[in-house]
């Protein structure tokens, strides 16, 4: 079965309760391509009668037919005081095989008997009642036998799921039918004894009514979401049962210890024959709370990350902002140190006080002495803040400051490669074989023991700085020289290049409650830094066994390290076995944390800030649903893809090859109901010129085999070209080590693109093929290219055929509970939208992906615009696809669309929402690029008109306008031919400036000093701006550069700020040092600048 809108189905069940269903088989020869009515369904399918399974004795169908005994291996056998193997009798009312394994692997002999077996006549040391299907009320015979067993109390008794309900019924309690049951692998259950919360697997429609428990029985576990009963125990005798599945498989293994608890009770009773309640691990609730009281902090200092750099970008603005929100909710006065003016967290109204100072030990020490905070957070400012925390570790106590969250010693353990390897060895986990080295000689000695190939990693380094792979001694020496320039220590580690790279985001509180919020799988095998890898969430190629093996390890590792808050663990997994190694743990919020938070909707930074105050995880509300607790693992009914963005072409002589040192400057995130839909969205988001997974002419002349074997920033397009050339999945897999599952999905896109093209024209394209294409993530521009048409024509065709997208929510619970969030994405793999469109909100277009020239400052603009609109009573709609931003937080706008900013998607949302207008001036070049296109489609643009934008961005129009209004400018000419360009340059004299239109941060803008360079630079400019004019101007040497930022309304200047460059003209303003107010300008110069600006504002307003 496929093509079912499972989310819509879940919502229907949520609202109406459990519903009978049936599967209808297609009649032979019938077609269901174009089913449109109830009659069509009945004509084309064989429809069986309704059957209510709950009215039948389902246990009789699944229970064993005769007794079967399972003995443990002799070396595992657990003997009682009589020298015999401990015997457990299991009543099979629908038993899972893994329950058998859980007993036998613990050394006991297990005799499994049918549900109607008279087990009270048997001799055994412990009685177990298994899980099973159906209504416990049907099982009257089993209940009666169990009532006798409870009364006789010959041995300890343990029940699971249906066994739990049967035990409760036998004890005198009653059960009730839940509206839609609890079914999933991520359901949180809190122990009433210890207060600990566990993630469990469940699949049941009935529950024990805790209000009917008889004397001597108490609640053992409670569902942390809906409050239903999850377990009971006897206060005098060794009887207990649980509603969930501690044996897991599928699912988490967090409560498998209950088998040990039961066997321990059996052993003790067999030895003593003394009645006492079962002793559960985890301590007592009051003692646990007393050990970690809530932190009494009135004033907290938060360290920011400072200036952006590769590996440390806008994600720390997002995490720091969330942390400050969380602290303020607790009534805590917050102080922030961050010199980055382009961040939301430094804006007025968030932190109570902001210091624009360098995040260094010297300045942090001064602020602490001046402000006297009670506590400090070092985990929300990336490597910069951590390094300061490590440097001041021994001073914090004397300064009277408590470190909140993960302690510095834990951070040091995770950052020091040698200490980390030793810590993992303590719990039997392994890292790759490695040795630390503090000199080149030590590194050379280490490789003699480890053997080539190796990876060299620098300690305390960001973004894999100074790391790389070495296949021989020469490469090792080169790497070590670079690494020691960045760090005093390196780790020489056995290479596992080619293995899968897997990440888990883990959250733990002071009370040892621990969950994994998100697991992510790198599309690229190990060998490429995760910041330069395509990442998919949730993992698509892991089995349940693989997933939970790594999940269990993650929980064990984080507990052993003592992390409090959020962290990230990375693995290398052998694709041909269960062998794995731990690569590293980041004991702080990171780039991956931001991605995981946006991919799941789980507010990681907000939650981590609360946990640092010793608030238990299961007492924090899920701020998305408002009704479930934060101690849960999100359900994803969609697929997320992250693709990095590189700007390597801006630099000459910089290698585009990807390795273990990060080079990307930004990343995009896309959401789809299928991997194909998500990856095509993500490809488009990295650059407006990318239309999807298509072959590209730019790579036609390169050696594809070499490009696939040695990955560069063009690898994905190299795969597209290879597939277009007929390369098989197997061949590409051998060249890249990329999993065949991903490659087969990409091959499907290539073949479907060829299928679309085979129809020749849009008129010949069947509606069914058009719809399937949209479900696979093909955009209108892409389809138009296949059919020699244009985007607008395909859009018109699609809408006329009724092929329209739907809107789905990200709610962390896959629609099982009502959500109050409006965190949204668009898909064609659906039958209905999750919400109504009655707000007519104002749309704000975000900045999109970070790149050189467009970074966190545009996120600041978008967020401030959204907040201002909301303060003035407007409903707001945010569109952005950058996971590192504050604007993509679920609570910033009334509606957040995590979507590509292009013509098709903005029009889709504008029409669905019946928007009051679109604000494009806050998103920088990304939104400016589509301003005119939106205007031509009659979209209401608020603020600066697209015609004004075009007059400023189009170099020819702008230069002509300056001439018309009498504003001085250097001599200029539009490029119409290379010959005329040469004549102009000869006329005005070199140097000249080549200036393309609609570009960011001076892309392809160059100063030309000789005729020989002119043709080359002009060609670059035409390539980067093919649809708009290129202008050549006389370059004025040794000139002072001044900037004017102004606000105008109806062409009249309202306010302005003049900034002076320290460097002479010729240094791009993004690389220049600016002084405000200017120190070296006379009043007349300033007056002329203001006058020219006013003229430009008035002239633009006339368009």
PDB file of C-alpha atoms in Angstrom, residues 22-246:
ATOM      1  CA  UNK A  22     -10.372  -3.021   6.157  1.00  0.00           C
ATOM      2  CA  UNK A  23      -8.057  -3.566   3.214  1.00  0.00           C
ATOM      3  CA  UNK A  24      -9.793  -3.759  -0.154  1.00  0.00           C
ATOM      4  CA  UNK A  25      -8.045  -5.681  -2.928  1.00  0.00           C
ATOM      5  CA  UNK A  26      -8.125  -4.368  -6.472  1.00  0.00           C
ATOM      6  CA  UNK A  27     -10.237  -6.369  -8.898  1.00  0.00           C
ATOM      7  CA  UNK A  28      -8.366  -7.991 -11.736  1.00  0.00           C
ATOM      8  CA  UNK A  29      -7.999  -5.591 -14.660  1.00  0.00           C
ATOM      9  CA  UNK A  30      -9.375  -2.621 -12.721  1.00  0.00           C
ATOM     10  CA  UNK A  31      -7.628   0.756 -12.767  1.00  0.00           C
ATOM     11  CA  UNK A  32      -7.470   3.141  -9.850  1.00  0.00           C
ATOM     12  CA  UNK A  33      -5.393   5.911 -11.434  1.00  0.00           C
ATOM     13  CA  UNK A  34      -8.287   8.338 -11.627  1.00  0.00           C
ATOM     14  CA  UNK A  35     -10.734   7.264  -8.911  1.00  0.00           C
ATOM     15  CA  UNK A  36     -13.026  10.173  -8.152  1.00  0.00           C
ATOM     16  CA  UNK A  37     -16.109   8.856  -6.362  1.00  0.00           C
ATOM     17  CA  UNK A  38     -17.430   6.265  -3.937  1.00  0.00           C
ATOM     18  CA  UNK A  39     -18.961   4.399  -6.901  1.00  0.00           C
ATOM     19  CA  UNK A  40     -15.544   4.100  -8.536  1.00  0.00           C
ATOM     20  CA  UNK A  41     -14.078   2.521  -5.426  1.00  0.00           C
ATOM     21  CA  UNK A  42     -16.853  -0.023  -5.121  1.00  0.00           C
ATOM     22  CA  UNK A  43     -16.638  -0.864  -8.824  1.00  0.00           C
ATOM     23  CA  UNK A  44     -12.876  -1.420  -8.772  1.00  0.00           C
ATOM     24  CA  UNK A  45     -12.301  -3.243  -5.488  1.00  0.00           C
ATOM     25  CA  UNK A  46     -13.426  -6.377  -3.680  1.00  0.00           C
ATOM     26  CA  UNK A  47     -14.755  -5.134  -0.350  1.00  0.00           C
ATOM     27  CA  UNK A  48     -14.773  -7.607   2.571  1.00  0.00           C
ATOM     28  CA  UNK A  49     -17.276  -7.548   5.463  1.00  0.00           C
ATOM     29  CA  UNK A  50     -16.475  -5.576   8.586  1.00  0.00           C
ATOM     30  CA  UNK A  51     -14.800  -7.638  11.341  1.00  0.00           C
ATOM     31  CA  UNK A  52     -14.306  -6.422  14.931  1.00  0.00           C
ATOM     32  CA  UNK A  53     -11.158  -8.166  16.219  1.00  0.00           C
ATOM     33  CA  UNK A  54     -11.877  -7.114  19.810  1.00  0.00           C
ATOM     34  CA  UNK A  55     -14.992  -9.303  19.867  1.00  0.00           C
ATOM     35  CA  UNK A  56     -12.877 -12.401  19.302  1.00  0.00           C
ATOM     36  CA  UNK A  57     -10.496 -14.378  21.470  1.00  0.00           C
ATOM     37  CA  UNK A  58      -7.374 -13.287  19.619  1.00  0.00           C
ATOM     38  CA  UNK A  59      -5.153 -14.818  22.278  1.00  0.00           C
ATOM     39  CA  UNK A  60      -6.341 -18.297  21.274  1.00  0.00           C
ATOM     40  CA  UNK A  61      -5.052 -17.614  17.751  1.00  0.00           C
ATOM     41  CA  UNK A  62      -1.545 -16.498  18.759  1.00  0.00           C
ATOM     42  CA  UNK A  63      -0.779 -18.496  21.906  1.00  0.00           C
ATOM     43  CA  UNK A  64       1.495 -21.519  21.705  1.00  0.00           C
ATOM     44  CA  UNK A  65      -0.396 -24.783  21.254  1.00  0.00           C
ATOM     45  CA  UNK A  66       1.758 -26.850  23.637  1.00  0.00           C
ATOM     46  CA  UNK A  67       4.345 -26.215  26.367  1.00  0.00           C
ATOM     47  CA  UNK A  68       7.875 -25.437  25.158  1.00  0.00           C
ATOM     48  CA  UNK A  69      10.974 -25.143  27.363  1.00  0.00           C
ATOM     49  CA  UNK A  70      13.908 -22.858  26.536  1.00  0.00           C
ATOM     50  CA  UNK A  71      17.109 -23.562  28.469  1.00  0.00           C
ATOM     51  CA  UNK A  72      20.015 -21.149  28.731  1.00  0.00           C
ATOM     52  CA  UNK A  73      23.570 -22.010  27.601  1.00  0.00           C
ATOM     53  CA  UNK A  74      25.385 -23.820  30.425  1.00  0.00           C
ATOM     54  CA  UNK A  75      27.889 -20.989  30.914  1.00  0.00           C
ATOM     55  CA  UNK A  76      25.044 -18.475  31.458  1.00  0.00           C
ATOM     56  CA  UNK A  77      22.871 -20.672  33.699  1.00  0.00           C
ATOM     57  CA  UNK A  78      21.731 -18.921  36.888  1.00  0.00           C
ATOM     58  CA  UNK A  79      21.546 -21.397  39.768  1.00  0.00           C
ATOM     59  CA  UNK A  80      19.394 -21.169  42.865  1.00  0.00           C
ATOM     60  CA  UNK A  81      20.459 -22.221  46.387  1.00  0.00           C
ATOM     61  CA  UNK A  82      19.378 -25.778  45.546  1.00  0.00           C
ATOM     62  CA  UNK A  83      21.901 -25.909  42.699  1.00  0.00           C
ATOM     63  CA  UNK A  84      19.201 -26.021  40.049  1.00  0.00           C
ATOM     64  CA  UNK A  85      18.687 -23.547  37.218  1.00  0.00           C
ATOM     65  CA  UNK A  86      16.063 -20.971  38.123  1.00  0.00           C
ATOM     66  CA  UNK A  87      12.784 -21.825  36.397  1.00  0.00           C
ATOM     67  CA  UNK A  88      10.329 -19.230  35.097  1.00  0.00           C
ATOM     68  CA  UNK A  89       6.913 -20.303  33.854  1.00  0.00           C
ATOM     69  CA  UNK A  90       5.584 -17.976  31.134  1.00  0.00           C
ATOM     70  CA  UNK A  91       1.887 -17.905  30.273  1.00  0.00           C
ATOM     71  CA  UNK A  92       1.756 -17.136  26.555  1.00  0.00           C
ATOM     72  CA  UNK A  93      -1.149 -14.822  25.780  1.00  0.00           C
ATOM     73  CA  UNK A  94       0.615 -13.481  22.685  1.00  0.00           C
ATOM     74  CA  UNK A  95       4.255 -13.597  23.718  1.00  0.00           C
ATOM     75  CA  UNK A  96       7.027 -11.853  21.755  1.00  0.00           C
ATOM     76  CA  UNK A  97      10.160 -13.814  20.965  1.00  0.00           C
ATOM     77  CA  UNK A  98      12.356 -11.141  22.502  1.00  0.00           C
ATOM     78  CA  UNK A  99      10.768 -11.767  25.886  1.00  0.00           C
ATOM     79  CA  UNK A 100      12.048 -15.322  25.591  1.00  0.00           C
ATOM     80  CA  UNK A 101      15.509 -14.019  24.682  1.00  0.00           C
ATOM     81  CA  UNK A 102      15.486 -11.560  27.599  1.00  0.00           C
ATOM     82  CA  UNK A 103      14.939 -14.440  30.041  1.00  0.00           C
ATOM     83  CA  UNK A 104      17.219 -17.038  28.477  1.00  0.00           C
ATOM     84  CA  UNK A 105      20.081 -14.543  28.007  1.00  0.00           C
ATOM     85  CA  UNK A 106      19.875 -13.896  31.745  1.00  0.00           C
ATOM     86  CA  UNK A 107      20.505 -17.525  32.520  1.00  0.00           C
ATOM     87  CA  UNK A 108      17.052 -18.795  33.517  1.00  0.00           C
ATOM     88  CA  UNK A 109      15.103 -21.724  32.151  1.00  0.00           C
ATOM     89  CA  UNK A 110      11.828 -20.608  30.597  1.00  0.00           C
ATOM     90  CA  UNK A 111       8.835 -22.885  30.169  1.00  0.00           C
ATOM     91  CA  UNK A 112       6.226 -21.290  27.860  1.00  0.00           C
ATOM     92  CA  UNK A 113       2.697 -22.655  28.230  1.00  0.00           C
ATOM     93  CA  UNK A 114      -0.584 -22.028  26.336  1.00  0.00           C
ATOM     94  CA  UNK A 115      -3.017 -19.403  27.616  1.00  0.00           C
ATOM     95  CA  UNK A 116      -5.512 -22.070  28.788  1.00  0.00           C
ATOM     96  CA  UNK A 117      -2.870 -24.169  30.583  1.00  0.00           C
ATOM     97  CA  UNK A 118      -3.464 -24.812  34.309  1.00  0.00           C
ATOM     98  CA  UNK A 119      -0.162 -23.342  35.421  1.00  0.00           C
ATOM     99  CA  UNK A 120      -1.032 -23.512  39.141  1.00  0.00           C
ATOM    100  CA  UNK A 121      -0.310 -27.252  39.056  1.00  0.00           C
ATOM    101  CA  UNK A 122       3.265 -26.620  37.860  1.00  0.00           C
ATOM    102  CA  UNK A 123       6.413 -26.219  39.923  1.00  0.00           C
ATOM    103  CA  UNK A 124       8.308 -23.018  39.091  1.00  0.00           C
ATOM    104  CA  UNK A 125      10.374 -20.288  40.767  1.00  0.00           C
ATOM    105  CA  UNK A 126       8.688 -17.325  39.118  1.00  0.00           C
ATOM    106  CA  UNK A 127       5.530 -16.679  37.078  1.00  0.00           C
ATOM    107  CA  UNK A 128       5.457 -14.432  34.018  1.00  0.00           C
ATOM    108  CA  UNK A 129       2.334 -13.311  32.101  1.00  0.00           C
ATOM    109  CA  UNK A 130       3.180 -12.125  28.605  1.00  0.00           C
ATOM    110  CA  UNK A 131       1.773  -9.442  26.357  1.00  0.00           C
ATOM    111  CA  UNK A 132      -0.993 -10.218  23.885  1.00  0.00           C
ATOM    112  CA  UNK A 133      -3.816  -8.808  21.769  1.00  0.00           C
ATOM    113  CA  UNK A 134      -7.400  -7.891  22.501  1.00  0.00           C
ATOM    114  CA  UNK A 135      -9.699  -7.056  25.404  1.00  0.00           C
ATOM    115  CA  UNK A 136      -8.638  -8.389  28.846  1.00  0.00           C
ATOM    116  CA  UNK A 137     -12.338  -8.847  29.697  1.00  0.00           C
ATOM    117  CA  UNK A 138     -12.432 -11.797  27.270  1.00  0.00           C
ATOM    118  CA  UNK A 139      -9.720 -13.662  29.240  1.00  0.00           C
ATOM    119  CA  UNK A 140     -11.827 -14.775  32.224  1.00  0.00           C
ATOM    120  CA  UNK A 141     -10.177 -18.222  32.596  1.00  0.00           C
ATOM    121  CA  UNK A 142      -6.660 -16.800  32.710  1.00  0.00           C
ATOM    122  CA  UNK A 143      -7.771 -14.136  35.201  1.00  0.00           C
ATOM    123  CA  UNK A 144      -9.233 -16.792  37.491  1.00  0.00           C
ATOM    124  CA  UNK A 145      -6.043 -18.892  37.427  1.00  0.00           C
ATOM    125  CA  UNK A 146      -3.995 -15.746  38.051  1.00  0.00           C
ATOM    126  CA  UNK A 147      -6.249 -14.826  40.990  1.00  0.00           C
ATOM    127  CA  UNK A 148      -5.422 -18.176  42.561  1.00  0.00           C
ATOM    128  CA  UNK A 149      -1.682 -17.643  41.934  1.00  0.00           C
ATOM    129  CA  UNK A 150      -1.802 -14.214  43.587  1.00  0.00           C
ATOM    130  CA  UNK A 151      -3.666 -15.646  46.562  1.00  0.00           C
ATOM    131  CA  UNK A 152      -1.308 -18.616  47.001  1.00  0.00           C
ATOM    132  CA  UNK A 153       1.731 -16.333  46.516  1.00  0.00           C
ATOM    133  CA  UNK A 154       4.074 -19.232  45.853  1.00  0.00           C
ATOM    134  CA  UNK A 155       6.524 -17.143  43.787  1.00  0.00           C
ATOM    135  CA  UNK A 156       7.131 -13.634  42.464  1.00  0.00           C
ATOM    136  CA  UNK A 157       4.896 -12.683  39.496  1.00  0.00           C
ATOM    137  CA  UNK A 158       5.629 -10.298  36.618  1.00  0.00           C
ATOM    138  CA  UNK A 159       3.269  -9.190  33.824  1.00  0.00           C
ATOM    139  CA  UNK A 160       3.698  -7.172  30.638  1.00  0.00           C
ATOM    140  CA  UNK A 161       1.045  -5.322  28.578  1.00  0.00           C
ATOM    141  CA  UNK A 162      -1.994  -7.660  28.411  1.00  0.00           C
ATOM    142  CA  UNK A 163      -0.337  -9.557  31.253  1.00  0.00           C
ATOM    143  CA  UNK A 164      -0.382  -6.321  33.258  1.00  0.00           C
ATOM    144  CA  UNK A 165      -4.102  -5.846  32.622  1.00  0.00           C
ATOM    145  CA  UNK A 166      -4.827  -9.481  33.535  1.00  0.00           C
ATOM    146  CA  UNK A 167      -2.855  -9.177  36.779  1.00  0.00           C
ATOM    147  CA  UNK A 168      -4.679  -5.979  37.707  1.00  0.00           C
ATOM    148  CA  UNK A 169      -8.039  -7.617  36.943  1.00  0.00           C
ATOM    149  CA  UNK A 170      -7.091 -10.677  39.003  1.00  0.00           C
ATOM    150  CA  UNK A 171      -6.148  -8.408  41.915  1.00  0.00           C
ATOM    151  CA  UNK A 172      -9.621  -6.836  41.880  1.00  0.00           C
ATOM    152  CA  UNK A 173      -9.047  -3.768  39.716  1.00  0.00           C
ATOM    153  CA  UNK A 174     -10.785  -3.050  36.423  1.00  0.00           C
ATOM    154  CA  UNK A 175      -9.665  -1.915  32.978  1.00  0.00           C
ATOM    155  CA  UNK A 176     -10.958   0.667  30.552  1.00  0.00           C
ATOM    156  CA  UNK A 177     -10.751   1.212  26.806  1.00  0.00           C
ATOM    157  CA  UNK A 178      -8.638   4.206  25.791  1.00  0.00           C
ATOM    158  CA  UNK A 179      -9.941   6.543  23.115  1.00  0.00           C
ATOM    159  CA  UNK A 180      -7.210   5.592  20.677  1.00  0.00           C
ATOM    160  CA  UNK A 181      -4.621   3.776  22.770  1.00  0.00           C
ATOM    161  CA  UNK A 182      -0.899   4.277  23.099  1.00  0.00           C
ATOM    162  CA  UNK A 183       1.042   2.947  20.149  1.00  0.00           C
ATOM    163  CA  UNK A 184       4.643   3.917  19.498  1.00  0.00           C
ATOM    164  CA  UNK A 185       8.319   3.552  20.407  1.00  0.00           C
ATOM    165  CA  UNK A 186       8.697   6.838  22.250  1.00  0.00           C
ATOM    166  CA  UNK A 187       6.155   6.974  25.063  1.00  0.00           C
ATOM    167  CA  UNK A 188       7.462   8.418  28.366  1.00  0.00           C
ATOM    168  CA  UNK A 189       6.600   6.665  31.620  1.00  0.00           C
ATOM    169  CA  UNK A 190       7.489   8.015  35.060  1.00  0.00           C
ATOM    170  CA  UNK A 191       8.287   5.796  38.026  1.00  0.00           C
ATOM    171  CA  UNK A 192       6.217   6.783  41.045  1.00  0.00           C
ATOM    172  CA  UNK A 193       8.984   5.415  43.294  1.00  0.00           C
ATOM    173  CA  UNK A 194      12.094   7.134  41.901  1.00  0.00           C
ATOM    174  CA  UNK A 195      10.619   9.910  39.766  1.00  0.00           C
ATOM    175  CA  UNK A 196      12.757   8.664  36.851  1.00  0.00           C
ATOM    176  CA  UNK A 197      11.180   8.838  33.414  1.00  0.00           C
ATOM    177  CA  UNK A 198      11.774   6.126  30.801  1.00  0.00           C
ATOM    178  CA  UNK A 199      11.102   5.975  27.063  1.00  0.00           C
ATOM    179  CA  UNK A 200       9.057   2.876  26.252  1.00  0.00           C
ATOM    180  CA  UNK A 201       7.509   0.888  23.415  1.00  0.00           C
ATOM    181  CA  UNK A 202       3.736   0.400  23.574  1.00  0.00           C
ATOM    182  CA  UNK A 203       0.915  -0.991  21.486  1.00  0.00           C
ATOM    183  CA  UNK A 204      -2.353  -1.256  23.403  1.00  0.00           C
ATOM    184  CA  UNK A 205      -5.900   0.034  23.399  1.00  0.00           C
ATOM    185  CA  UNK A 206      -6.838  -0.794  27.015  1.00  0.00           C
ATOM    186  CA  UNK A 207      -5.476   0.441  30.342  1.00  0.00           C
ATOM    187  CA  UNK A 208      -5.804  -0.304  34.038  1.00  0.00           C
ATOM    188  CA  UNK A 209      -8.117   2.100  35.865  1.00  0.00           C
ATOM    189  CA  UNK A 210      -5.850   3.197  38.709  1.00  0.00           C
ATOM    190  CA  UNK A 211      -8.855   4.426  40.707  1.00  0.00           C
ATOM    191  CA  UNK A 212     -10.021   0.818  41.127  1.00  0.00           C
ATOM    192  CA  UNK A 213      -6.791  -0.587  42.637  1.00  0.00           C
ATOM    193  CA  UNK A 214      -7.500  -2.649  45.747  1.00  0.00           C
ATOM    194  CA  UNK A 215      -5.679  -2.291  49.102  1.00  0.00           C
ATOM    195  CA  UNK A 216      -2.079  -3.491  48.946  1.00  0.00           C
ATOM    196  CA  UNK A 217      -1.616  -2.359  45.337  1.00  0.00           C
ATOM    197  CA  UNK A 218      -0.080   0.911  44.147  1.00  0.00           C
ATOM    198  CA  UNK A 219       0.720   2.601  40.879  1.00  0.00           C
ATOM    199  CA  UNK A 220       4.287   1.852  39.720  1.00  0.00           C
ATOM    200  CA  UNK A 221       4.493   3.848  36.477  1.00  0.00           C
ATOM    201  CA  UNK A 222       2.370   6.637  35.029  1.00  0.00           C
ATOM    202  CA  UNK A 223       2.219   7.846  31.427  1.00  0.00           C
ATOM    203  CA  UNK A 224       3.964  11.233  31.415  1.00  0.00           C
ATOM    204  CA  UNK A 225       1.803  12.430  28.519  1.00  0.00           C
ATOM    205  CA  UNK A 226      -1.794  11.408  29.186  1.00  0.00           C
ATOM    206  CA  UNK A 227      -1.556  10.376  32.856  1.00  0.00           C
ATOM    207  CA  UNK A 228      -2.843   6.822  32.215  1.00  0.00           C
ATOM    208  CA  UNK A 229      -1.594   3.907  34.279  1.00  0.00           C
ATOM    209  CA  UNK A 230       1.582   2.171  33.102  1.00  0.00           C
ATOM    210  CA  UNK A 231       2.324  -0.232  35.945  1.00  0.00           C
ATOM    211  CA  UNK A 232       1.333  -1.519  39.383  1.00  0.00           C
ATOM    212  CA  UNK A 233       3.085  -3.276  42.281  1.00  0.00           C
ATOM    213  CA  UNK A 234       2.116  -4.985  45.507  1.00  0.00           C
ATOM    214  CA  UNK A 235       3.299  -3.246  48.651  1.00  0.00           C
ATOM    215  CA  UNK A 236       3.779  -6.491  50.572  1.00  0.00           C
ATOM    216  CA  UNK A 237       4.564  -9.259  48.093  1.00  0.00           C
ATOM    217  CA  UNK A 238       6.886  -9.572  45.043  1.00  0.00           C
ATOM    218  CA  UNK A 239       4.241  -8.914  42.382  1.00  0.00           C
ATOM    219  CA  UNK A 240       4.440  -6.219  39.723  1.00  0.00           C
ATOM    220  CA  UNK A 241       3.418  -5.571  36.147  1.00  0.00           C
ATOM    221  CA  UNK A 242       3.903  -2.913  33.472  1.00  0.00           C
ATOM    222  CA  UNK A 243       1.790  -1.776  30.553  1.00  0.00           C
ATOM    223  CA  UNK A 244       4.743  -1.077  28.234  1.00  0.00           C
ATOM    224  CA  UNK A 245       7.219  -3.458  26.594  1.00  0.00           C
ATOM    225  CA  UNK A 246      10.555  -3.519  28.453  1.00  0.00           C
TER     226      UNK A 246
END
